[in-house]
Short mmCIF file of C-alpha atoms and ligand atoms in Angstrom, two decimals:
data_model
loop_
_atom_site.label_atom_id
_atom_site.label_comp_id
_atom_site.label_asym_id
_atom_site.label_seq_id
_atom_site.Cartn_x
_atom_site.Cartn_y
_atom_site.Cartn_z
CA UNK K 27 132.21 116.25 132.87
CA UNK K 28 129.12 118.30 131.91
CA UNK K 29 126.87 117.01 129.76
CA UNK K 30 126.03 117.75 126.34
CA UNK K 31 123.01 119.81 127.41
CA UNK K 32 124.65 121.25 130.18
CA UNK K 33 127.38 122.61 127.77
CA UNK K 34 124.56 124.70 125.65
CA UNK K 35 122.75 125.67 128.88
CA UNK K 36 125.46 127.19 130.58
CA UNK K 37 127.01 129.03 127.33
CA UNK K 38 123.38 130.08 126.81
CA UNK K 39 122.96 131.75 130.16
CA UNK K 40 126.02 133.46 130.09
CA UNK K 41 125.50 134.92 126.40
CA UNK K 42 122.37 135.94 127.60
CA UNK K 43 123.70 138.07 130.54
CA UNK K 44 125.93 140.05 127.94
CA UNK K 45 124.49 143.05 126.85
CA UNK K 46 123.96 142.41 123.37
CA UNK K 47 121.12 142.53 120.28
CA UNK K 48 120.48 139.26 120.93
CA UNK K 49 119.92 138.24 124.26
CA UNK K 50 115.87 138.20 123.90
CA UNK K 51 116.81 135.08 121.74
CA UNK K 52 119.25 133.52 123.84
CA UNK K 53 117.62 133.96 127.14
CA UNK K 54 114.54 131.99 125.05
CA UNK K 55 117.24 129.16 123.54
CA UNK K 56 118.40 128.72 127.39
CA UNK K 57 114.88 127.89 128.51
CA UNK K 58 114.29 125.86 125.66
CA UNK K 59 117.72 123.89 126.12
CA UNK K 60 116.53 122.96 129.54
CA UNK K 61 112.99 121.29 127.78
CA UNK K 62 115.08 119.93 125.60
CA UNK K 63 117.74 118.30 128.24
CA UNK K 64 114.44 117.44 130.13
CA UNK K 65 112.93 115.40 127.18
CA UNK K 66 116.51 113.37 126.65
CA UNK K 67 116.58 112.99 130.29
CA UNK K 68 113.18 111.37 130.56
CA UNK K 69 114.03 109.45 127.25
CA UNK K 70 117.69 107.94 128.79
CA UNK K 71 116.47 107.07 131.80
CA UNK K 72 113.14 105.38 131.16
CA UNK K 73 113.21 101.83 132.80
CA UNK K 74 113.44 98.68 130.30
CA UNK K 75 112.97 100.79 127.03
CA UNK K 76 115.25 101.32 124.31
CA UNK K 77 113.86 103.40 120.96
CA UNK K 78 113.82 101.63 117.72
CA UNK K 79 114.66 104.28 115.38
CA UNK K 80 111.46 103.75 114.02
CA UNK K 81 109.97 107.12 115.44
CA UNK K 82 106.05 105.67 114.99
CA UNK K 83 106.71 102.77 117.29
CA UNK K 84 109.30 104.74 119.41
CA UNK K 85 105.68 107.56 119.71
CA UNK K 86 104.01 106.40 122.70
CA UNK K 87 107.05 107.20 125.18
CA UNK K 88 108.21 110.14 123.32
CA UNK K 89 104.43 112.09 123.48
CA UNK K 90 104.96 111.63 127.28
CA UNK K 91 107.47 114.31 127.10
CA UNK K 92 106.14 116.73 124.87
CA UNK K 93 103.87 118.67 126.58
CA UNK K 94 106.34 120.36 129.18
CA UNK K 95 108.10 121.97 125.88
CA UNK K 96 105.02 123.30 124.65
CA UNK K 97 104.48 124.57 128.62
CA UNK K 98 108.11 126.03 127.81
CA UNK K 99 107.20 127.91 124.94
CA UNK K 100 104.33 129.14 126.05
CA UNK K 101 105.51 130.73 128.60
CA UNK K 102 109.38 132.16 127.43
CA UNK K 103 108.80 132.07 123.71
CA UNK K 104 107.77 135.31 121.82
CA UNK K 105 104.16 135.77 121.12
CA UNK K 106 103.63 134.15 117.73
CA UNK K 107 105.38 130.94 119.39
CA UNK K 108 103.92 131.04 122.58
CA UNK K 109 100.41 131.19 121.37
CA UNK K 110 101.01 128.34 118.98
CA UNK K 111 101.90 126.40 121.50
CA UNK K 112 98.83 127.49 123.94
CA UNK K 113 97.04 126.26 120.78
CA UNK K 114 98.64 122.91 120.60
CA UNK K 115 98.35 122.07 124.28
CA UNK K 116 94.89 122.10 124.42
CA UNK K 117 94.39 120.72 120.84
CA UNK K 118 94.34 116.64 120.52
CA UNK K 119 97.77 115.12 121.16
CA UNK K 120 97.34 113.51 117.52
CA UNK K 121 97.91 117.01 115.85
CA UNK K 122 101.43 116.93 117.62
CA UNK K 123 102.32 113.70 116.63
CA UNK K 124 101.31 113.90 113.55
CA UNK K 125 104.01 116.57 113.01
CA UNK K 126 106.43 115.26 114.49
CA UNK K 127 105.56 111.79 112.08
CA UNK K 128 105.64 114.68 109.11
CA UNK K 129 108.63 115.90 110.50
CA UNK K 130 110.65 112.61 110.68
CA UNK K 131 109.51 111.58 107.10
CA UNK K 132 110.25 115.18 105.34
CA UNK K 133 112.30 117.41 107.53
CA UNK K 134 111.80 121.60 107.09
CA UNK K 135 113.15 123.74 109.32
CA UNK K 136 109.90 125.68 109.56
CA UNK K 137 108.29 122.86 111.67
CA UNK K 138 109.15 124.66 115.37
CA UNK K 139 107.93 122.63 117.44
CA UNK K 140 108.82 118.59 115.87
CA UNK K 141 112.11 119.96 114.94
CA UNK K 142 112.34 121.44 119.15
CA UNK K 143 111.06 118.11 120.19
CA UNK K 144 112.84 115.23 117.88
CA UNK K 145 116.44 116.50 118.26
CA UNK K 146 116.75 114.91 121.89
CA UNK K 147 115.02 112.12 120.24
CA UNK K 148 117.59 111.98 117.59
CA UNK K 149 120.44 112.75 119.73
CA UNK K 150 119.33 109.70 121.85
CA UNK K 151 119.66 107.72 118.82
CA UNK K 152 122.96 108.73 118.28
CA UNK K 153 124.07 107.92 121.53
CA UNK K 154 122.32 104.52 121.80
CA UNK K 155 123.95 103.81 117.92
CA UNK K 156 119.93 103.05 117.10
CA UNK K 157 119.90 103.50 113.25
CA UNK K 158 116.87 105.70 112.75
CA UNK K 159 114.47 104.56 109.93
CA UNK K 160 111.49 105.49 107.90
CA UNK K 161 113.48 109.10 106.95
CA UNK K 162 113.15 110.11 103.10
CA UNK K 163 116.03 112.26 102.48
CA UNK K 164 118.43 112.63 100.12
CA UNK K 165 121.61 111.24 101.36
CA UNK K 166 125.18 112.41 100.46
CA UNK K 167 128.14 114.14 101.83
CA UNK K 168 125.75 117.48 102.58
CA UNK K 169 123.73 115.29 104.64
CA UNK K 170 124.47 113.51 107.99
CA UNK K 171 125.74 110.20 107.70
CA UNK K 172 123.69 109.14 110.63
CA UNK K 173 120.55 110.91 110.40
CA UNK K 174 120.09 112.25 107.08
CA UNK K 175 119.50 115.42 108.04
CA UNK K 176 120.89 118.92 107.20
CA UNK K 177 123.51 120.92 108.44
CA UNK K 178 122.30 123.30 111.20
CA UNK K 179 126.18 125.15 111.37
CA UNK K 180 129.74 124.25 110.40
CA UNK K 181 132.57 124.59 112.57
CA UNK K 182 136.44 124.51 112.43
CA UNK K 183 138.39 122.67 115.26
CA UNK K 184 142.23 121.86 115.36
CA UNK K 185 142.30 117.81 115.49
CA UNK K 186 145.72 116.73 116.59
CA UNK K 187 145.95 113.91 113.78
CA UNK K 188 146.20 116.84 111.27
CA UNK K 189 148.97 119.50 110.71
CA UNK K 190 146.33 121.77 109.20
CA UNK K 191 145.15 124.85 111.45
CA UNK K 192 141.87 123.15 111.52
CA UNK K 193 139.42 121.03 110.55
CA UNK K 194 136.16 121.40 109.04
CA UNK K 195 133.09 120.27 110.39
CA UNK K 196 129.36 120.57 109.88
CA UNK K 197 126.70 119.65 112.48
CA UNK K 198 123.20 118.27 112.07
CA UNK K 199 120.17 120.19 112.77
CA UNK K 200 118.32 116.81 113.74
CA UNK K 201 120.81 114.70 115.62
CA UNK K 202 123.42 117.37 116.41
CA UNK K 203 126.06 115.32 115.48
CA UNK K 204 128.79 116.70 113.43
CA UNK K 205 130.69 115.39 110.30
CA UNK K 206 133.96 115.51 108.76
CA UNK K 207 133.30 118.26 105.88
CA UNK K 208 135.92 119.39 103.06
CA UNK K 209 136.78 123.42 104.02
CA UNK K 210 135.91 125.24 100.73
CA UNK K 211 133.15 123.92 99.34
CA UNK K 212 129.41 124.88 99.43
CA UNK K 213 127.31 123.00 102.26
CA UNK K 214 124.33 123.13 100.38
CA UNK K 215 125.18 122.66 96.21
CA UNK K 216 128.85 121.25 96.60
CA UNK K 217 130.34 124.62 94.90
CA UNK K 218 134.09 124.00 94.93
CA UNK K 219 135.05 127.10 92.91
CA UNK K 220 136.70 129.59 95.53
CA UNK K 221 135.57 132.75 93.28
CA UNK K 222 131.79 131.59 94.01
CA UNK K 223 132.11 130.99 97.62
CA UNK K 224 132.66 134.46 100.16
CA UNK K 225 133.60 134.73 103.87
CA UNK K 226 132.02 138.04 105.75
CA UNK K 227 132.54 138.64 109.07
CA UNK K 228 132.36 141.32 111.78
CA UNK K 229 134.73 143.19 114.23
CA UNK K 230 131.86 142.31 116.96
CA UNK K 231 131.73 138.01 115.91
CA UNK K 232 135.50 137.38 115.18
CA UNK K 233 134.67 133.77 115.73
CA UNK K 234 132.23 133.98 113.61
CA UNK K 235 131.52 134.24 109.84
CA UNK K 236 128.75 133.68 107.17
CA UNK K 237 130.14 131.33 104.51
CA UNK K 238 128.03 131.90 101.48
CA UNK K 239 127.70 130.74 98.00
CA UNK K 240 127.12 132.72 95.08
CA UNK K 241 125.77 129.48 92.71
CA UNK K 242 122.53 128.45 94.94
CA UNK K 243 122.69 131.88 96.75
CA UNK K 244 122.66 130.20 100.21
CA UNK K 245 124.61 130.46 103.38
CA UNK K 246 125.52 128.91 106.91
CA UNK K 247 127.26 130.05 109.41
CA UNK K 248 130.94 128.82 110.62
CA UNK K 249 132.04 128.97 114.25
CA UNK K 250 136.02 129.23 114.68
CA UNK K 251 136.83 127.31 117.80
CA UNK K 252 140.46 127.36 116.74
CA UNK K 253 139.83 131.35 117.69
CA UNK K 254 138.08 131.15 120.49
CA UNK K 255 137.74 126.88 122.32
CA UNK K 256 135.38 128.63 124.78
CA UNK K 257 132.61 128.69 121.66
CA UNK K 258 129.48 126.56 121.87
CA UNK K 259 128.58 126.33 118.38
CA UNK K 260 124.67 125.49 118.66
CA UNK K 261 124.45 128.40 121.26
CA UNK K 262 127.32 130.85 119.03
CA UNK K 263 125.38 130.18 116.00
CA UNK K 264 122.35 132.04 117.59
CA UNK K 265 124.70 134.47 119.49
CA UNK K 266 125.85 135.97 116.15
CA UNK K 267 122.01 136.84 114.73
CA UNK K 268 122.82 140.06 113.46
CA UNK K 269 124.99 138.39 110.60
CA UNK K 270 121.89 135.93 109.84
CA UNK K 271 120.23 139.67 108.68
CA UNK K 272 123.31 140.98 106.89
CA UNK K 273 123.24 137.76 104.87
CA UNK K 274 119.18 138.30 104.30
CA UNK K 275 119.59 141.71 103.29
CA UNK K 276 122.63 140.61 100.73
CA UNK K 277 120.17 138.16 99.26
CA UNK K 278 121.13 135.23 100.35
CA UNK K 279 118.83 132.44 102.24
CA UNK K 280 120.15 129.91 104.98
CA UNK K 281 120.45 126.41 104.63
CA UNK K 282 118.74 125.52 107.34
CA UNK K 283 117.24 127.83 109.82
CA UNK K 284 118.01 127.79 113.43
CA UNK K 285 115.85 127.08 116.45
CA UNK K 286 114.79 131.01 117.07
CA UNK K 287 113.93 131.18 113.56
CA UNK K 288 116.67 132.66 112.02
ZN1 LIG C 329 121.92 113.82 112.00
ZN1 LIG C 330 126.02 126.61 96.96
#
């Protein structure tokens, strides 16, 4: 069975080695998948320690890790990444933290490099059931029921217990766990109406759309896995770029913006 990490690396190399707009991006995601995996790896298998949830006390074993993800960055990321993160290796490890403690308390999707570094984190959490604490957020059905945080993607699977062609699903951009979503409604205001809420695709994605919302003007991105099982949504998601700027020239703005900044 490969691993959850393995999953994103593998779909991320082969994406890359497709000719396409956005392989610059992908071939970046892969490298930064493999930080990633490398920080959960060094978080699971850390003798005698458990996190707390609580990401202040959890800090002293999770700055161990840090620094080889800013090493990643600096050296695959594109140049307004990579310098910030030549910047931040040789700055005070408290700037980092401190970040990452922002990050935790009052998520945005603009923070890089807590956002890079706390979803392992997170997803540890997850796996250990460790209920994570000290997070402001709002709460509700648009938010995760684990984390609190917001929905990075949605995506539609077929689950045997229903007769439907699938199932809706949205997953975190903190934990990367997915929830149980309704299928026409607005991920970001709840819009229920149908004549508010539009589908756009492309010949060149057909597993892919842009669901947007014409009440709070904002979109996300749906993966069909009932089209095509071989789909990685985290990995898709960033595959299918060029309909992030169809939806940013048509005015709308994304719930939450991916990992490569789009
Ligand atoms: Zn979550
Ligand atoms: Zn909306």
């Amino acid at each position: 069975m490969p691993t959850f990490w393995n999953k994103q690396i593998e779909r991320a190399d082969y994406l890359a080695a497709e000719a396409s707009g956005s392989r610059e991006l992908l071939a970046f995601y892969a490298q930064l998948l493999r930080a990633q995996e490398w920080i959960y790896e060094s978080l699971r298998s850390r003798k005698d320690w458990l996190p707390s949830g609580e990401l202040e006390s959890d800090m002293d074993v999770v700055q161990l890790s840090m620094t080889a993800l800013l090493e990643t960055v600096a050296l695959h990321g594109p140049t307004s990444l990579a310098s910030e993160a030549q910047v931040l290796l040789v700055a005070e490890s408290n700037t980092m933290i401190d970040e990452m403690l922002e990050y935790w308390r009052n998520p945005s999707d603009t923070q890089f490099f807590a956002k890079s570094i706390l979803q392992p984190y997170a997803r540890w959490l997850t796996e250990t059931k460790t209920t994570p604490v000290g997070r402001e957020l709002a709460g509700g059905e648009r938010a995760c029921p684990f984390c609190g945080g917001r929905p990075q993607l949605s995506f539609l699977q077929s689950k045997e217990s229903s007769a439907e062609s699938g199932n809706r699903d949205l997953l975190c951009a903190t934990c990367l766990s997915s929830w149980e979503f309704r299928r026409v409604v607005c991920a970001n205001c709840g819009e229920e109406r149908p004549s508010k809420l539009g589908y756009f695709h492309s010949p060149e994605f057909d597993h892919i759309r842009i669901e947007a919302c014409d009440s709070c003007q904002h979109y996300i991105k749906g993966i069909d896995l009932t089209r095509f099982g071989h789909a990685v949504p985290l990995v898709d998601e960033i595959y299918a770029a060029p309909l992030d700027l169809w939806a940013r020239e048509h005015g709308y703005t994304k719930i939450e913006l991916n990992l490569v900044g789009l």
